[in-house]
């Protein structure tokens, strides 16, 4: 019976990311609010609320948080390139929160557009060896197009041994987008975005209890069921939103419990 228990436990562990590191890791928050007039982009009022809440939440989760405000495209690239060159051997993971205007395939620096691939490529396995096999989590609050979701009504019920291994360069990434491809992403000028506010709320409630994909499913639920846009602009009220999660994680990931 003891041997069987050990085998079962070993089988479970291989599907769960190792957390026995001195620290959770680095969290970089890029918070772009003000943009060069030549971009035609308006100020992102309310984003400072998202940045502050994200900083507070990931600090409580044990991350070393860096907040970079109003970054140009080149500054965003340079910042993430420099972070990827740091020694992450004592870190369990890496987190990046991107708060900006966006479009399909990327986000805006204060002076222009930058492809998302050009921001995340530095953390792939061939470039950032000290994060190989560890979760690299990107949370992206930005538009991915101009479509809006008018929603639909429905009747709802009430009721291993050590050995050399090869791993894909794209493995162990998670991209949590505030909205699906092609869609607008909503943000309150006073209260921040529904996506980031829901993410912080669910992390506070369920970290240490639920696996990351379960947490993100609850974020989807919060945004999908509890958000509806309100705008003085004709045609922009009563719209809905659903986040979009793209995961290349290879194991279960559990944040530590937040102690208030």
Short mmCIF file of C-alpha atoms in Angstrom, two decimals:
data_model
loop_
_atom_site.label_atom_id
_atom_site.label_comp_id
_atom_site.label_asym_id
_atom_site.label_seq_id
_atom_site.Cartn_x
_atom_site.Cartn_y
_atom_site.Cartn_z
CA UNK A 1 0.00 0.00 0.00
CA UNK A 2 2.82 2.41 0.82
CA UNK A 3 4.49 1.75 -2.54
CA UNK A 4 1.19 2.29 -4.36
CA UNK A 5 0.68 5.60 -2.54
CA UNK A 6 4.17 6.77 -3.45
CA UNK A 7 3.64 5.85 -7.10
CA UNK A 8 0.35 7.73 -7.24
CA UNK A 9 1.90 10.75 -5.57
CA UNK A 10 4.83 10.68 -7.97
CA UNK A 11 2.42 10.48 -10.90
CA UNK A 12 0.57 13.57 -9.67
CA UNK A 13 3.75 15.57 -9.07
CA UNK A 14 5.00 15.22 -12.65
CA UNK A 15 1.90 17.12 -13.81
CA UNK A 16 2.45 20.00 -11.38
CA UNK A 17 5.02 22.79 -11.69
CA UNK A 18 7.79 22.75 -9.10
CA UNK A 19 7.30 25.57 -6.58
CA UNK A 20 10.22 24.85 -4.26
CA UNK A 21 12.17 27.98 -5.17
CA UNK A 22 13.36 30.89 -3.01
CA UNK A 23 10.90 33.28 -4.70
CA UNK A 24 7.88 33.24 -7.02
CA UNK A 25 9.73 35.35 -9.55
CA UNK A 26 9.63 38.69 -11.31
CA UNK A 27 6.45 40.50 -12.35
CA UNK A 28 6.80 43.29 -14.92
CA UNK A 29 3.84 45.64 -15.37
CA UNK A 30 3.91 47.94 -18.40
CA UNK A 31 1.28 50.63 -17.92
CA UNK A 32 0.80 52.90 -20.94
CA UNK A 33 -1.64 55.75 -20.31
CA UNK A 34 -0.48 58.75 -22.37
CA UNK A 35 0.36 58.59 -26.07
CA UNK A 36 2.14 60.78 -28.59
CA UNK A 37 -0.45 62.81 -30.55
CA UNK A 38 0.91 61.38 -33.82
CA UNK A 39 -0.50 57.95 -32.85
CA UNK A 40 -4.05 59.31 -32.67
CA UNK A 41 -4.49 57.39 -29.41
CA UNK A 42 -6.47 58.90 -26.54
CA UNK A 43 -5.28 58.74 -22.90
CA UNK A 44 -6.19 55.47 -21.19
CA UNK A 45 -7.84 56.94 -18.11
CA UNK A 46 -8.47 54.31 -15.44
CA UNK A 47 -5.40 52.23 -16.32
CA UNK A 48 -3.57 53.44 -13.19
CA UNK A 49 -6.24 51.64 -11.13
CA UNK A 50 -5.45 48.40 -12.99
CA UNK A 51 -1.69 48.89 -12.56
CA UNK A 52 -1.99 49.57 -8.83
CA UNK A 53 -4.27 46.59 -8.23
CA UNK A 54 -2.09 44.27 -10.31
CA UNK A 55 1.02 45.47 -8.47
CA UNK A 56 -0.61 44.92 -5.10
CA UNK A 57 -1.98 41.50 -6.05
CA UNK A 58 1.23 40.04 -7.49
CA UNK A 59 3.28 41.50 -4.63
CA UNK A 60 1.02 39.63 -2.21
CA UNK A 61 1.56 36.49 -4.27
CA UNK A 62 5.30 36.81 -3.65
CA UNK A 63 6.52 38.42 -6.87
CA UNK A 64 9.13 41.14 -7.16
CA UNK A 65 7.08 43.73 -9.04
CA UNK A 66 8.39 46.38 -11.41
CA UNK A 67 5.97 48.97 -12.84
CA UNK A 68 7.05 50.85 -15.97
CA UNK A 69 4.76 53.72 -17.01
CA UNK A 70 4.33 55.26 -20.47
CA UNK A 71 6.86 53.18 -22.36
CA UNK A 72 7.71 53.75 -26.01
CA UNK A 73 7.77 50.73 -28.30
CA UNK A 74 11.56 50.55 -28.08
CA UNK A 75 11.48 50.94 -24.30
CA UNK A 76 9.04 48.02 -23.98
CA UNK A 77 11.29 45.83 -26.09
CA UNK A 78 14.40 46.92 -24.20
CA UNK A 79 12.83 46.40 -20.80
CA UNK A 80 11.66 42.86 -21.50
CA UNK A 81 14.92 41.98 -23.26
CA UNK A 82 16.86 43.07 -20.16
CA UNK A 83 14.57 41.16 -17.80
CA UNK A 84 14.97 38.00 -19.88
CA UNK A 85 18.75 38.24 -19.47
CA UNK A 86 18.51 38.22 -15.68
CA UNK A 87 19.21 35.07 -13.67
CA UNK A 88 15.85 33.42 -12.95
CA UNK A 89 17.26 30.19 -11.54
CA UNK A 90 15.87 30.96 -8.07
CA UNK A 91 12.44 31.89 -9.46
CA UNK A 92 9.44 29.61 -9.86
CA UNK A 93 7.91 31.60 -12.74
CA UNK A 94 7.66 34.89 -14.61
CA UNK A 95 4.70 37.26 -14.98
CA UNK A 96 4.17 40.17 -17.35
CA UNK A 97 1.11 42.45 -17.30
CA UNK A 98 0.63 44.62 -20.40
CA UNK A 99 -1.81 47.53 -20.13
CA UNK A 100 -2.15 49.59 -23.30
CA UNK A 101 -4.05 50.31 -26.48
CA UNK A 102 -3.80 47.42 -28.89
CA UNK A 103 -4.81 45.87 -32.17
CA UNK A 104 -4.61 42.42 -33.70
CA UNK A 105 -1.18 40.95 -33.04
CA UNK A 106 0.23 43.54 -30.69
CA UNK A 107 0.01 46.54 -28.40
CA UNK A 108 1.00 50.19 -28.56
CA UNK A 109 3.95 51.87 -26.98
CA UNK A 110 3.43 55.56 -26.39
CA UNK A 111 4.84 56.29 -29.84
CA UNK A 112 3.61 53.39 -31.94
CA UNK A 113 2.65 49.74 -32.45
CA UNK A 114 4.75 46.75 -31.37
CA UNK A 115 4.07 43.12 -32.23
CA UNK A 116 3.39 40.95 -29.20
CA UNK A 117 5.77 38.31 -30.58
CA UNK A 118 8.59 40.87 -30.42
CA UNK A 119 7.91 41.36 -26.70
CA UNK A 120 7.54 37.72 -25.69
CA UNK A 121 10.26 36.15 -27.85
CA UNK A 122 12.98 36.96 -25.30
CA UNK A 123 11.51 34.43 -22.86
CA UNK A 124 11.48 31.45 -25.21
CA UNK A 125 13.59 28.47 -24.28
CA UNK A 126 16.51 29.24 -26.58
CA UNK A 127 16.89 32.79 -25.21
CA UNK A 128 16.05 32.58 -21.52
CA UNK A 129 17.55 29.36 -20.25
CA UNK A 130 16.88 30.06 -16.57
CA UNK A 131 13.11 30.00 -17.21
CA UNK A 132 13.06 26.79 -19.27
CA UNK A 133 10.39 24.47 -17.88
CA UNK A 134 8.85 27.25 -15.77
CA UNK A 135 5.57 29.12 -16.33
CA UNK A 136 5.79 32.39 -18.25
CA UNK A 137 2.46 34.19 -17.82
CA UNK A 138 1.35 37.20 -19.88
CA UNK A 139 -1.83 39.09 -18.93
CA UNK A 140 -2.81 41.51 -21.70
CA UNK A 141 -5.38 44.28 -21.25
CA UNK A 142 -5.67 45.79 -24.74
CA UNK A 143 -8.02 45.89 -27.70
CA UNK A 144 -7.46 43.30 -30.43
CA UNK A 145 -9.68 44.97 -33.01
CA UNK A 146 -12.82 47.10 -33.26
CA UNK A 147 -15.64 44.52 -33.19
CA UNK A 148 -18.03 44.74 -30.26
CA UNK A 149 -19.97 41.85 -28.71
CA UNK A 150 -23.69 42.60 -28.44
CA UNK A 151 -24.29 39.42 -26.42
CA UNK A 152 -27.23 37.04 -26.55
CA UNK A 153 -30.00 36.32 -24.05
CA UNK A 154 -30.76 32.81 -22.83
CA UNK A 155 -32.75 30.93 -20.22
CA UNK A 156 -30.34 29.91 -17.45
CA UNK A 157 -30.78 27.19 -14.84
CA UNK A 158 -30.65 28.39 -11.27
CA UNK A 159 -29.42 25.44 -10.22
CA UNK A 160 10.21 10.76 -12.58
CA UNK A 161 13.90 9.78 -12.87
CA UNK A 162 16.42 12.40 -14.16
CA UNK A 163 17.28 12.30 -17.85
CA UNK A 164 17.99 14.69 -20.70
CA UNK A 165 14.81 15.91 -22.33
CA UNK A 166 13.90 18.16 -25.22
CA UNK A 167 11.17 20.78 -24.78
CA UNK A 168 9.47 23.01 -27.37
CA UNK A 169 10.61 26.63 -27.48
CA UNK A 170 6.98 27.75 -27.10
CA UNK A 171 6.27 25.50 -24.10
CA UNK A 172 5.18 26.79 -20.69
CA UNK A 173 3.67 30.07 -21.90
CA UNK A 174 0.22 31.36 -21.05
CA UNK A 175 -1.34 34.35 -22.79
CA UNK A 176 -4.44 35.71 -21.07
CA UNK A 177 -6.05 38.27 -23.36
CA UNK A 178 -8.79 40.58 -22.12
CA UNK A 179 -10.80 39.89 -25.29
CA UNK A 180 -10.85 37.50 -28.29
CA UNK A 181 -9.11 38.23 -31.58
CA UNK A 182 -10.69 41.12 -33.46
CA UNK A 183 -12.64 42.54 -30.53
CA UNK A 184 -12.72 45.75 -28.53
CA UNK A 185 -11.65 45.62 -24.85
CA UNK A 186 -13.55 47.72 -22.32
CA UNK A 187 -12.16 49.93 -19.56
CA UNK A 188 -13.79 52.31 -17.10
CA UNK A 189 -12.18 55.76 -16.79
CA UNK A 190 -12.69 55.59 -13.03
CA UNK A 191 -12.56 51.91 -12.05
CA UNK A 192 -10.15 50.28 -14.49
CA UNK A 193 -10.89 47.39 -16.84
CA UNK A 194 -13.35 44.58 -16.19
CA UNK A 195 -10.67 42.02 -17.09
CA UNK A 196 -7.91 43.22 -14.77
CA UNK A 197 -10.32 43.93 -11.92
CA UNK A 198 -11.84 40.45 -12.23
CA UNK A 199 -8.39 38.85 -12.44
CA UNK A 200 -7.22 40.54 -9.23
CA UNK A 201 -10.48 39.69 -7.46
CA UNK A 202 -10.35 35.99 -8.39
CA UNK A 203 -6.65 35.71 -7.52
CA UNK A 204 -7.39 37.11 -4.07
CA UNK A 205 -10.27 34.67 -3.58
CA UNK A 206 -8.87 31.43 -5.00
CA UNK A 207 -5.05 31.51 -5.04
CA UNK A 208 -3.66 28.49 -3.22
CA UNK A 209 -6.95 26.71 -3.75
CA UNK A 210 -7.51 26.45 -7.50
CA UNK A 211 -5.19 25.70 -10.40
CA UNK A 212 -4.43 28.59 -12.77
CA UNK A 213 -6.74 27.46 -15.59
CA UNK A 214 -9.59 27.10 -13.10
CA UNK A 215 -8.85 30.62 -11.88
CA UNK A 216 -8.90 31.95 -15.45
CA UNK A 217 -12.20 30.18 -16.14
CA UNK A 218 -13.67 32.01 -13.16
CA UNK A 219 -12.27 35.27 -14.53
CA UNK A 220 -14.06 34.48 -17.81
CA UNK A 221 -17.27 33.90 -15.84
CA UNK A 222 -16.98 37.18 -13.94
CA UNK A 223 -16.38 39.23 -17.07
CA UNK A 224 -18.94 37.40 -19.24
CA UNK A 225 -21.79 37.45 -16.73
CA UNK A 226 -21.21 40.59 -14.68
CA UNK A 227 -19.98 43.14 -17.22
CA UNK A 228 -21.95 45.27 -19.66
CA UNK A 229 -20.60 48.46 -21.21
CA UNK A 230 -22.06 51.87 -20.49
CA UNK A 231 -21.07 54.69 -22.84
CA UNK A 232 -22.37 58.03 -24.06
CA UNK A 233 -21.04 57.18 -27.51
CA UNK A 234 -23.89 55.91 -29.73
CA UNK A 235 -23.69 52.16 -30.30
CA UNK A 236 -21.23 51.48 -27.49
CA UNK A 237 -23.58 50.78 -24.57
CA UNK A 238 -24.91 47.38 -23.58
CA UNK A 239 -21.94 45.49 -25.03
CA UNK A 240 -20.44 42.35 -23.54
CA UNK A 241 -16.91 40.95 -23.26
CA UNK A 242 -15.22 37.59 -22.78
CA UNK A 243 -11.47 37.10 -22.10
CA UNK A 244 -9.49 34.67 -24.25
CA UNK A 245 -6.93 32.31 -22.72
CA UNK A 246 -4.24 30.67 -24.83
CA UNK A 247 -2.20 28.14 -22.88
CA UNK A 248 0.94 26.24 -23.76
CA UNK A 249 1.48 25.28 -20.12
CA UNK A 250 2.57 21.68 -19.68
CA UNK A 251 1.66 21.25 -16.01
CA UNK A 252 -0.74 22.50 -13.36
CA UNK A 253 0.25 25.81 -11.80
CA UNK A 254 -0.83 26.95 -8.35
CA UNK A 255 -0.22 30.43 -7.01
CA UNK A 256 0.39 30.56 -3.25
CA UNK A 257 -2.50 31.61 -1.04
CA UNK A 258 -2.82 35.35 -0.45
CA UNK A 259 -2.91 36.26 3.24
CA UNK A 260 -4.63 39.59 3.88
#
